[in-house]
Coordinates of C-alpha atoms in Angstrom, one line a residue:
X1 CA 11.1 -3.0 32.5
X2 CA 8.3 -1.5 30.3
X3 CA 8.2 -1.4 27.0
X4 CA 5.5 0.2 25.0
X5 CA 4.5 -1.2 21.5
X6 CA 1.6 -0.5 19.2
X7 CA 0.6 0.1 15.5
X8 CA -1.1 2.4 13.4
X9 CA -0.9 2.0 9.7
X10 CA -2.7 4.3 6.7
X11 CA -1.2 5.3 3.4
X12 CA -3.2 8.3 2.7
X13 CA -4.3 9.1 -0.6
X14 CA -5.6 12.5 -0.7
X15 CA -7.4 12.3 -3.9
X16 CA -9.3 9.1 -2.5
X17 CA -12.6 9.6 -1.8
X18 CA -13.1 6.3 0.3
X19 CA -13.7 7.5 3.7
X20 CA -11.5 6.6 6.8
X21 CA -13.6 6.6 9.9
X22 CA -12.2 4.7 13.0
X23 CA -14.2 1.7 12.0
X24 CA -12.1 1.3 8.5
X25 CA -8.9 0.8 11.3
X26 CA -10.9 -2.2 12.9
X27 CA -8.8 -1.2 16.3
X28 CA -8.1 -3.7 18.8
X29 CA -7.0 -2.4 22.7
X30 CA -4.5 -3.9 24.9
X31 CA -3.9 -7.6 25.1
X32 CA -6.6 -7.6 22.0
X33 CA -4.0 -5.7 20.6
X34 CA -0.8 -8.5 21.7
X35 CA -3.3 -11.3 20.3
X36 CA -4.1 -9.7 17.0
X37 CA -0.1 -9.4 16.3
X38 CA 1.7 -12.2 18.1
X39 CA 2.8 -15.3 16.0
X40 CA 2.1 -12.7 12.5
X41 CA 4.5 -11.4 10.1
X42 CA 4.1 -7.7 11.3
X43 CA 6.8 -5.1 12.3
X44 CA 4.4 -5.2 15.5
X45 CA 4.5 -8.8 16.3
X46 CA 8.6 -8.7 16.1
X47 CA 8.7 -6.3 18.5
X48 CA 6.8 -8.5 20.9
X49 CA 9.2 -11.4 20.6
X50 CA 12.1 -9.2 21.2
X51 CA 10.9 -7.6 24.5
X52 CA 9.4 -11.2 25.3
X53 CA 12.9 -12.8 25.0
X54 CA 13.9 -9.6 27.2
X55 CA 11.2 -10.4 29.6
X56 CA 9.9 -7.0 29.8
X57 CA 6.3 -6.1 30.6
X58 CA 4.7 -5.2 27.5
X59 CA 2.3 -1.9 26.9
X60 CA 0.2 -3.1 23.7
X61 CA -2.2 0.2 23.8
X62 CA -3.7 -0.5 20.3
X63 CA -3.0 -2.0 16.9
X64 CA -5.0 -0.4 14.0
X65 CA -4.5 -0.3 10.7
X66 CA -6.8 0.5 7.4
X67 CA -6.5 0.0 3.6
X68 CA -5.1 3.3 1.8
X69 CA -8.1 5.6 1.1
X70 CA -8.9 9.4 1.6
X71 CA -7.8 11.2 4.5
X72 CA -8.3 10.0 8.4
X73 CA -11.3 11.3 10.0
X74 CA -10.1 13.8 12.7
X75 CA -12.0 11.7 15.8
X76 CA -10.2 8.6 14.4
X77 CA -7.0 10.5 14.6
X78 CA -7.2 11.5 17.7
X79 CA -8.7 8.6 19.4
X80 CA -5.8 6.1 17.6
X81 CA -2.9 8.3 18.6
X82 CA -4.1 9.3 22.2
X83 CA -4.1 5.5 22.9
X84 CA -0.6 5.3 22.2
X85 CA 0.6 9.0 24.2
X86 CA -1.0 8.6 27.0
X87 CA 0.3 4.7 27.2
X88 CA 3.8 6.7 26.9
X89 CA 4.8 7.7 30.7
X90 CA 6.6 5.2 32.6
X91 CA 7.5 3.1 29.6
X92 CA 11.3 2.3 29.9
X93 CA 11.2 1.8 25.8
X94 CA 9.0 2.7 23.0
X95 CA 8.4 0.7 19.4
X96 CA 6.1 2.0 16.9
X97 CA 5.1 0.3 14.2
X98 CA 3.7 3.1 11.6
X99 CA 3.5 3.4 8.0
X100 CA 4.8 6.8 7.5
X101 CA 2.3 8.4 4.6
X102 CA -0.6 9.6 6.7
X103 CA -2.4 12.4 6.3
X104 CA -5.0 12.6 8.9
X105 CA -8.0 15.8 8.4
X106 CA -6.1 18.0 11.2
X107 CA -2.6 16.5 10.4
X108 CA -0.7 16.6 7.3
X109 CA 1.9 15.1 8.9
X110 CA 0.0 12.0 11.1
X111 CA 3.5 10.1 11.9
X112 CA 5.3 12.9 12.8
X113 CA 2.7 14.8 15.2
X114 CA 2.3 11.4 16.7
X115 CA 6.1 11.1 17.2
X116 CA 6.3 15.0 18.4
X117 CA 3.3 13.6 21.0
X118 CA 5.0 10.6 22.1
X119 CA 8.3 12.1 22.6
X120 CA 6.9 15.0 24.7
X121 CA 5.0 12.1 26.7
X122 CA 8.1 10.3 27.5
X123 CA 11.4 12.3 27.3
X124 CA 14.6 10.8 27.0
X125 CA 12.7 7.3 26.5
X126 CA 14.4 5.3 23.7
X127 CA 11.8 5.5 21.0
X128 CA 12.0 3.4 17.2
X129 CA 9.7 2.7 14.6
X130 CA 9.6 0.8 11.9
X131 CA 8.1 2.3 8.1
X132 CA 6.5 1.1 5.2
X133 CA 9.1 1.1 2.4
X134 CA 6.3 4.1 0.6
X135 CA 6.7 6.5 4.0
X136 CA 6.8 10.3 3.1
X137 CA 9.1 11.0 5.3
X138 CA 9.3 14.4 7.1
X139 CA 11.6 16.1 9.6
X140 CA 9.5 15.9 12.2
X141 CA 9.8 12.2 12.0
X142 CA 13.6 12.3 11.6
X143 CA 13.9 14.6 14.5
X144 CA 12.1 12.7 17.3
X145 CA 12.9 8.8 16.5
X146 CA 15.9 7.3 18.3
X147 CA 16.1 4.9 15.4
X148 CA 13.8 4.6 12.0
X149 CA 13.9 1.3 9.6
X150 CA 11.7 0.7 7.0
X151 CA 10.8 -1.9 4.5
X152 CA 13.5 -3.3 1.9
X153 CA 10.8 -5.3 -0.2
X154 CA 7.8 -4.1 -2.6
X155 CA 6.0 -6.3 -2.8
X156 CA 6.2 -5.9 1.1
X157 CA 7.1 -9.2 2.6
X158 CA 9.8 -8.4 5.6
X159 CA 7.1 -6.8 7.9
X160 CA 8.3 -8.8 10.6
X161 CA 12.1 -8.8 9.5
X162 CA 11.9 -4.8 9.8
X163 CA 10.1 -4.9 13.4
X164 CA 13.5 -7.6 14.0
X165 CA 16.1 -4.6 12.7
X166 CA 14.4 -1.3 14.6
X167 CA 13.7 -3.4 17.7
X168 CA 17.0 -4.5 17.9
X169 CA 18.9 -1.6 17.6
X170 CA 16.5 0.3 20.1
X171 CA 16.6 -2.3 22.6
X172 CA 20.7 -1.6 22.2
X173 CA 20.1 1.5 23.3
X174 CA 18.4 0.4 26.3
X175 CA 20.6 -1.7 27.5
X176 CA 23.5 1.1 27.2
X177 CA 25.3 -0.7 24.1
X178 CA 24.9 2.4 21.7
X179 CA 23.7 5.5 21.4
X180 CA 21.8 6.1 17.8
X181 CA 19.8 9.1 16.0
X182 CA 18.6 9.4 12.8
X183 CA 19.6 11.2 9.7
X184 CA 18.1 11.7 6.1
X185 CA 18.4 13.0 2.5
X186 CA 14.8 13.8 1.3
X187 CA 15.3 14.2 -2.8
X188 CA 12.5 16.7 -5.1
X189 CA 11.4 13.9 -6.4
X190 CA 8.0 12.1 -6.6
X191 CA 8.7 8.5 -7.8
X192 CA 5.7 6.4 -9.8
X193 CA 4.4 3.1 -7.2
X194 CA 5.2 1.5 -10.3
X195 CA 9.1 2.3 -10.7
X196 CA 9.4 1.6 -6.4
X197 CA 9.4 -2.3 -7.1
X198 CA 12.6 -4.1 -5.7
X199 CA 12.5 -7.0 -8.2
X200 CA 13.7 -5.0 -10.7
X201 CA 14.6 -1.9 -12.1
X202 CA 15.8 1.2 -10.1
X203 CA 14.5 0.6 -7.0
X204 CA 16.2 -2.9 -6.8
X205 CA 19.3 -1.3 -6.9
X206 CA 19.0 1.4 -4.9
X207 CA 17.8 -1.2 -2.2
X208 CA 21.3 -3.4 -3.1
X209 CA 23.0 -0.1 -2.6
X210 CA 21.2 0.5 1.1
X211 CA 22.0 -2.8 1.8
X212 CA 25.8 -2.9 1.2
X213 CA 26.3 0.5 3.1
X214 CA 24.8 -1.8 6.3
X215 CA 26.8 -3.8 5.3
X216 CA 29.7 -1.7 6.0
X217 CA 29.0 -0.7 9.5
X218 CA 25.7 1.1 9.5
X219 CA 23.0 -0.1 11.5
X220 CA 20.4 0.9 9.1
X221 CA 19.7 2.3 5.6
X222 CA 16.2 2.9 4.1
X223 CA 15.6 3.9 0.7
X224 CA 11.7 5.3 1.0
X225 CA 10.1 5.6 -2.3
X226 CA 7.8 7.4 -1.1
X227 CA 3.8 7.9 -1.6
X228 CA 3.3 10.8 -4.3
X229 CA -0.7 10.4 -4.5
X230 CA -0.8 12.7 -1.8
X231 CA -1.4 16.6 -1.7
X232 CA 1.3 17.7 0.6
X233 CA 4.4 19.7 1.0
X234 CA 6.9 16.8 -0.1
X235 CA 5.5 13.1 -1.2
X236 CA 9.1 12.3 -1.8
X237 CA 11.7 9.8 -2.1
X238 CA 14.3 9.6 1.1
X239 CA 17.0 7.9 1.9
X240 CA 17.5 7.7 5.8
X241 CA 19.9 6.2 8.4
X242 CA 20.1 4.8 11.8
X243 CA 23.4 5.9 12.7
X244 CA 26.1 5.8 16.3
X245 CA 25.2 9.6 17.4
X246 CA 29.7 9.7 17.6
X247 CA 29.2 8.3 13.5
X248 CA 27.0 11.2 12.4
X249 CA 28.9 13.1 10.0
X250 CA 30.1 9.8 8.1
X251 CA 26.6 8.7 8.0
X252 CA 25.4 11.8 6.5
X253 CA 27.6 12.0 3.6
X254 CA 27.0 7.9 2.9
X255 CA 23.1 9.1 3.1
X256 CA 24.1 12.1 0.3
X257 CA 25.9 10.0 -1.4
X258 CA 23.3 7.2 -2.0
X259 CA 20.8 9.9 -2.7
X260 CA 23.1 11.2 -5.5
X261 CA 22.9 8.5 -7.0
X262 CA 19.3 7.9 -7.1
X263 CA 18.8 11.4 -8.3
X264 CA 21.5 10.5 -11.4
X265 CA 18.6 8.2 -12.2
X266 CA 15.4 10.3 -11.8
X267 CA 14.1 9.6 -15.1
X268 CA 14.0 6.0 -13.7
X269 CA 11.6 6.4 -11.1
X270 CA 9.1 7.8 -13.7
X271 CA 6.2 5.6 -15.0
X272 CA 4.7 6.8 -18.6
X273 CA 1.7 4.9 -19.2
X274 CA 0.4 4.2 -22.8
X275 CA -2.8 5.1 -24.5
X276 CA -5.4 2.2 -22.7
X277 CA -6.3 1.2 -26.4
X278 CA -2.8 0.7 -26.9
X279 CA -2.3 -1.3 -24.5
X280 CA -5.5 -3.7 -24.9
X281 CA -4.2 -4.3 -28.1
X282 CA -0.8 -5.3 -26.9
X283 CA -2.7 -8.0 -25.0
X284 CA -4.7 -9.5 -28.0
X285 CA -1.1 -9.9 -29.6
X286 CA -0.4 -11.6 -26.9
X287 CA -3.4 -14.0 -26.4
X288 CA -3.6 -15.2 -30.0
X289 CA -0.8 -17.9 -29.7
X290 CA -1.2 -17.9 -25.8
X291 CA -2.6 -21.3 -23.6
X292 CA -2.6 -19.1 -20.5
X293 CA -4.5 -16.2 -19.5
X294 CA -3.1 -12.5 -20.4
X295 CA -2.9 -10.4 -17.0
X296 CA -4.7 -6.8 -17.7
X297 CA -3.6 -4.7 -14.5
X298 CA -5.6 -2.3 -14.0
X299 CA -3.7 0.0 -11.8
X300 CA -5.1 2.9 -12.0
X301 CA -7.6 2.1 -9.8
X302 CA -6.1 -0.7 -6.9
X303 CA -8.0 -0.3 -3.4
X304 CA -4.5 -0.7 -2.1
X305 CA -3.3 2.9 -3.1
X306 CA -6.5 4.1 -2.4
X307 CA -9.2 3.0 -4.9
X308 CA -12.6 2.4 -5.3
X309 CA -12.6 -0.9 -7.6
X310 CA -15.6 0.1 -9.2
X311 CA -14.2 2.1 -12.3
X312 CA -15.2 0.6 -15.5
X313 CA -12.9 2.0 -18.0
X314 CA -10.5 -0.8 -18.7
X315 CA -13.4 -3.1 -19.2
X316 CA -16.0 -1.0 -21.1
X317 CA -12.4 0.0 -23.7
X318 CA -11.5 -4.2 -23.6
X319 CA -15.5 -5.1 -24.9
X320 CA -15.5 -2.0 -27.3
X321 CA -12.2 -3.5 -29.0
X322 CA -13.6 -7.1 -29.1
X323 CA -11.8 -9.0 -26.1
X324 CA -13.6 -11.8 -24.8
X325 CA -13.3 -14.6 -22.3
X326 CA -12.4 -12.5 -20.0
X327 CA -12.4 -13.1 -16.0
X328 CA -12.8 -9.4 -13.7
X329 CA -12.5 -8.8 -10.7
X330 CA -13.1 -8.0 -7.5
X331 CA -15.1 -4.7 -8.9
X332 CA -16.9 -3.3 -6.1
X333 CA -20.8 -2.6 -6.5
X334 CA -22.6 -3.3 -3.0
X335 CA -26.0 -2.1 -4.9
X336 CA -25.3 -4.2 -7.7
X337 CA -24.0 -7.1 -5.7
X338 CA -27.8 -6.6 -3.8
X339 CA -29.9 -6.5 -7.0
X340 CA -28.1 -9.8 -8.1
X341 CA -28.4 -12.0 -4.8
X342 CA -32.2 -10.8 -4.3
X343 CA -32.5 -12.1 -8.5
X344 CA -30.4 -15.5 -7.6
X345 CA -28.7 -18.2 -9.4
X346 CA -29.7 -18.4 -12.6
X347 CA -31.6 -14.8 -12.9
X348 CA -30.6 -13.0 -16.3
X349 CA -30.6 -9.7 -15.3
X350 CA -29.8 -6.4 -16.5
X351 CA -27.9 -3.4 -14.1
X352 CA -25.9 -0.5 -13.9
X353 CA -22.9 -1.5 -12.8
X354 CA -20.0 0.6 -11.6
X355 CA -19.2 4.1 -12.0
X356 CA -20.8 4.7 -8.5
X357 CA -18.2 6.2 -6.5
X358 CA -18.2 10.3 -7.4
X359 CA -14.0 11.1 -8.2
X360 CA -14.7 14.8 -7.1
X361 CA -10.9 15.5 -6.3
X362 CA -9.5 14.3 -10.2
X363 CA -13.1 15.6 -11.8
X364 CA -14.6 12.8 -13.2
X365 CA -17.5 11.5 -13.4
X366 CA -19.2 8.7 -15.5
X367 CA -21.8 7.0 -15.8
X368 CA -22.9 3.5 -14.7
X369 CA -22.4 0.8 -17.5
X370 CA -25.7 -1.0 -18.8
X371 CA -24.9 -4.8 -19.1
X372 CA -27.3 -7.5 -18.9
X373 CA -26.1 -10.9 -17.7
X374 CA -26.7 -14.2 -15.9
X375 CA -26.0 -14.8 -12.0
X376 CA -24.0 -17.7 -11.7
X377 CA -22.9 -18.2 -8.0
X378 CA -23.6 -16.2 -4.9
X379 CA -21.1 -16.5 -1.7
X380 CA -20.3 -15.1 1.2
X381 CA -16.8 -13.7 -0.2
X382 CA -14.4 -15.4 2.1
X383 CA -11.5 -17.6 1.4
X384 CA -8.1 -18.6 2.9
X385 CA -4.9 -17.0 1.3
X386 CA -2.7 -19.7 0.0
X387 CA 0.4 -17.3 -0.2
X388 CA 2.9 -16.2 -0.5
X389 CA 1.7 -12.5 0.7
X390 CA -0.3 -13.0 4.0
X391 CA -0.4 -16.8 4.2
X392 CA -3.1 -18.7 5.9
X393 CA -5.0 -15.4 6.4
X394 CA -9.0 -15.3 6.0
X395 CA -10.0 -12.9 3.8
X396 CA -13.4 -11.5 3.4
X397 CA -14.5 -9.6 0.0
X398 CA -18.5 -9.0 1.9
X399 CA -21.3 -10.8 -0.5
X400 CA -19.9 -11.6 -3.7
X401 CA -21.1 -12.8 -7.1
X402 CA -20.2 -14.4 -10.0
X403 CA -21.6 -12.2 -13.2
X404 CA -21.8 -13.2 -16.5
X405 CA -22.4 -10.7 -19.2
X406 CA -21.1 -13.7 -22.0
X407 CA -18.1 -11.8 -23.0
X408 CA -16.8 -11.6 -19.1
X409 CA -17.2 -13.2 -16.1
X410 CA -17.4 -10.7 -13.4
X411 CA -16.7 -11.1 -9.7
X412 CA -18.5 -8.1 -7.9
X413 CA -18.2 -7.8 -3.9
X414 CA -19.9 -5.5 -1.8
X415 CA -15.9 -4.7 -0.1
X416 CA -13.1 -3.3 -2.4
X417 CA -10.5 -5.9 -2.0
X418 CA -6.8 -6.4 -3.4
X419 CA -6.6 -9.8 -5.7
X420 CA -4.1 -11.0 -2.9
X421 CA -4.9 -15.0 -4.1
X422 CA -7.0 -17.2 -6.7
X423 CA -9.7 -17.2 -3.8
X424 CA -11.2 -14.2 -5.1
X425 CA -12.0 -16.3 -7.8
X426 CA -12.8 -19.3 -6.7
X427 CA -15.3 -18.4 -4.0
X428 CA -17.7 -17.5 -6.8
X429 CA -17.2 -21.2 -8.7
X430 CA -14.6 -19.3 -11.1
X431 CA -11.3 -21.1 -12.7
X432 CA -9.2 -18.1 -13.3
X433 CA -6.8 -20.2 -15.3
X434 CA -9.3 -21.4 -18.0
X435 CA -10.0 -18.0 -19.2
X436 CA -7.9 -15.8 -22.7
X437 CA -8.0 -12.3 -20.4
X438 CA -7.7 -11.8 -16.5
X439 CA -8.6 -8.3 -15.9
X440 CA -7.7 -7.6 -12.0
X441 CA -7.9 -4.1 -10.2
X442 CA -4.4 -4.4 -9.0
X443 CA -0.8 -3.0 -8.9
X444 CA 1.6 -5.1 -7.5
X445 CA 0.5 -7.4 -5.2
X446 CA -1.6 -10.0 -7.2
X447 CA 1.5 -10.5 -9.3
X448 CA 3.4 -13.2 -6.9
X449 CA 0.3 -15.6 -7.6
X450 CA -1.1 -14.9 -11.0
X451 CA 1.7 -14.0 -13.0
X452 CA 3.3 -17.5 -12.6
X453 CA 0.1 -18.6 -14.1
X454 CA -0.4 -16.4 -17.2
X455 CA 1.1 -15.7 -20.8
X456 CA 2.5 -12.4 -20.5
X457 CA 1.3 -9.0 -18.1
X458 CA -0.3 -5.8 -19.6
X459 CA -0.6 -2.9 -17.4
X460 CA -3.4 -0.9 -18.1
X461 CA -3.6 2.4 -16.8
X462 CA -7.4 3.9 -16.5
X463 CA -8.3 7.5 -15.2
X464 CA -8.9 6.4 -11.4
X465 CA -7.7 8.3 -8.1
X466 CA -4.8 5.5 -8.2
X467 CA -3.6 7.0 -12.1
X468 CA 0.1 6.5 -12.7
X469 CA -0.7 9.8 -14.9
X470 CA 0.4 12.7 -12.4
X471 CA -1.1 15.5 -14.8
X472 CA -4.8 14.6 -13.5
X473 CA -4.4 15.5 -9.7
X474 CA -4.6 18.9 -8.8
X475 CA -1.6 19.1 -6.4
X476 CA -1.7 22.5 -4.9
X477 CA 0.4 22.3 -1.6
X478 CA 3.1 20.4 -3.0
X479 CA 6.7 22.4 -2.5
X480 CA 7.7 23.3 -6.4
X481 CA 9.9 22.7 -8.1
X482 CA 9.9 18.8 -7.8
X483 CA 10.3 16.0 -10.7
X484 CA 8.6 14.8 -12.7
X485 CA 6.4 17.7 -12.2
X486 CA 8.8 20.2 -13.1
X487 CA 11.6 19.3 -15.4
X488 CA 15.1 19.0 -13.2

């Protein structure tokens, strides 16, 4: 028995303009490809334990994936996907592990050509995958997957459970024990990253709601929040099911019922940000009786949606009002991060920092900002994640330094790089917990760490590509009308 499993991960934000060449997917081939998943918490290395303990041969063609950015260069697209097709014929079964938003230059739809390819590779084969929990899902998806799960958590962290729950019910299939397909209620309805956490607010319930209908005899229910930063024809919410093929009709109106309900709350799903002076002020209120550092998110421009970390908004606005003692970082500047190693510990020096990266797609450009400082530690930017997101993993942030401009200590990196743990910190000799003001370019994911260690969280919502303010993309191939967009 043969089973074919790979990955191939992007959430494409169209309005990015971070490049993704094949060399942001750092691809590893064939048994690189087992190594660099087995014994992790991906979707991927579940699906190896399952056809392990089935002792199948496994097919491990390629595991890729990149941080969210602009679109997939074409000749990464095709290279990443032909690895997996043409690894299709002869393969008994067939896992994916995707994300379900990418947008590739000659594919607005990169999961669901890849699924069209696959199944026309193999026909008949059982074929699952398993989806982030922000997939823009598509019909083309629906219609060619034997089985579909995706993510229950945001912040992720049942990569692996998901892999557990798709791989299971295919390998079902395989062994003649059921017979599923897939069906779906896609909703006009762009939801805010924001609003799609599951530890509170709508999105926790909808998720409670997708759970108890398993719980009542469906194999699987996704609630997919969707990825709206992306200029396509629907960067929608869905609700989808793995259903027995005999159990269709009943799973279709439990699908149209959940998504009723999520629609009742539409408003819900909405983030409205606040003027950014607004909010800074919010956070002095908060630091004057605090003994623990106030979290500024600045999520309007997090590498993990697509970013460049090298806005300077949220910190020029925090310095014009007054706020000091204030720890930033990662901010992305490889030219500044250059011109600071080269001056060394100790160098005062003054630089234009940030403000770099050209936001062509949103119109805006600024200028650099003029600050003069003191070079207070140079590293190689890599430390060990303490968890609980990605435990025990080595991150690397390229050359990084510690910048200190009196008001603010600023970590700048020559990578853009999500403030997963305090080692972003401390690999420059800073305490992040001895400061009035963190200011991290993040949205979600820093929060497990840091927010346990602060006085209170202010999100802060600059004009970058990563903007929970809709009104400054120029959608144009978006299918009209669609909330919040239009009023429904």
């Amino acid at each position: 028995m043969k089973v074919l499993i790979a990955r191939l991960n992007h959430e494409t934000n169209t309005f990015s303009p971070v490049p993704t060449p094949l060399a942001a997917f750092n691809p590893s081939y064939g048994d690189e490809a087992y190594r660099a998943n087995k014994g992790m918490r991906t979707a991927m290395a579940a699906f190896i334990d399952l056809a392990e303990d089935l002792g199948a041969t496994l097919v491990t063609p390629v595991s890729a994936t990149a941080n969210p950015s602009g679109p997939v260069h074409a000749p990464a697209y095709d290279e990443l996907t032909r690895c997996i097709v043409e690894a299709a014929p002869g393969c008994d079964a067939i896992l994916l592990d995707l994300h379900g938003a990418m947008v590739a230059e000659n594919s607005a739809d990169g999961e669901g050509d890849l699924l069209a390819r696959v199944r026309a590779a193999a026909p008949g084969v059982p074929l699952g995958v398993a989806l982030d929990l922000h997939g823009n899902i598509t019909e083309k998806m629906v219609h060619h997957a034997d089985v579909m799960v995706g993510f229950k958590t945001y912040p992720h962290i049942d990569m692996y459970e998901t892999g557990e729950h798709a791989g299971r019910l295919l390998l079902q299939m395989l062994r003649g024990e059921a017979h599923y397909c897939v069906c779906w209620h896609r909703l006009p309805l762009m939801s805010h990253t924001l609003r799609s956490t599951t530890l509170e607010g709508p999105m926790q319930g909808a998720v409670a709601a997708a759970r108890t209908l398993e719980a009542q005899g469906l194999p699987a229910v996704t609630v997919f929040a969707g990825f709206a930063l992306a200029d396509i024809e629907a960067p929608c919410m869905s609700v989808v099911a793995t259903c027995r093929a005999d159990g269709l009709d009943a799973a279709q109106a439990a699908v149209d019922g959940l998504a009723r309900q999520i629609w009742g709350r539409r408003d819900d799903y909405v983030y409205r940000s606040e003027p950014l002076a607004d909010s800074l002020r919010r956070a002095q209120q908060l630091a004057a009786d605090a003994t623990r550092p106030v979290l500024l998110l600045d999520h309007g421009d997090n590498c993990m949606s697509g970013g460049t970390c090298d806005t300077m908004d949220v910190l020029q606005a925090a310095l014009d009002l007054g706020l000091s003692d204030i720890a930033v970082g990662p901010l992305c500047d490889p030219e500044a991060v250059h011109t600071l190693a080269a001056a060394g510990m100790g160098a005062e020096v003054e630089i234009a920092l940030g403000n770099k990266v050209a936001l062509d797609h949103i119109g805006r450009h600024k200028q650099p900002l003029r600050l003069r400082g003191t070079v207070r530690a140079v590293s190689d930017g890599s430390y060990t994640v303490t968890g609980p997101i990605y435990t025990g993993q080595l991150c690397h942030m390229g050359r990084s330094v510690c910048f200190d401009i009196g008001a603010a200590q600023i970590v700048v990196t020559e990578q853009t790089h999500e403030p997963w743990d305090l080692g972003v910190f401390h690999c420059v000799d800073i305490d992040p917990t001895q400061f009035r003001y963190l200011l991290l370019k993040s949205r979600m994911y820093c929060r497990p760490v840091f927010v346990p260690l602060s006085a209170g969280l202010v999100e802060c919502d600059s004009p970058g590509v990563t903007t929970s303010d809709f009104g400054r993309f120029p959608f144009a191939k978006v299918n009209r009308p669609v909330h919040p967009l239009d009023v429904l």
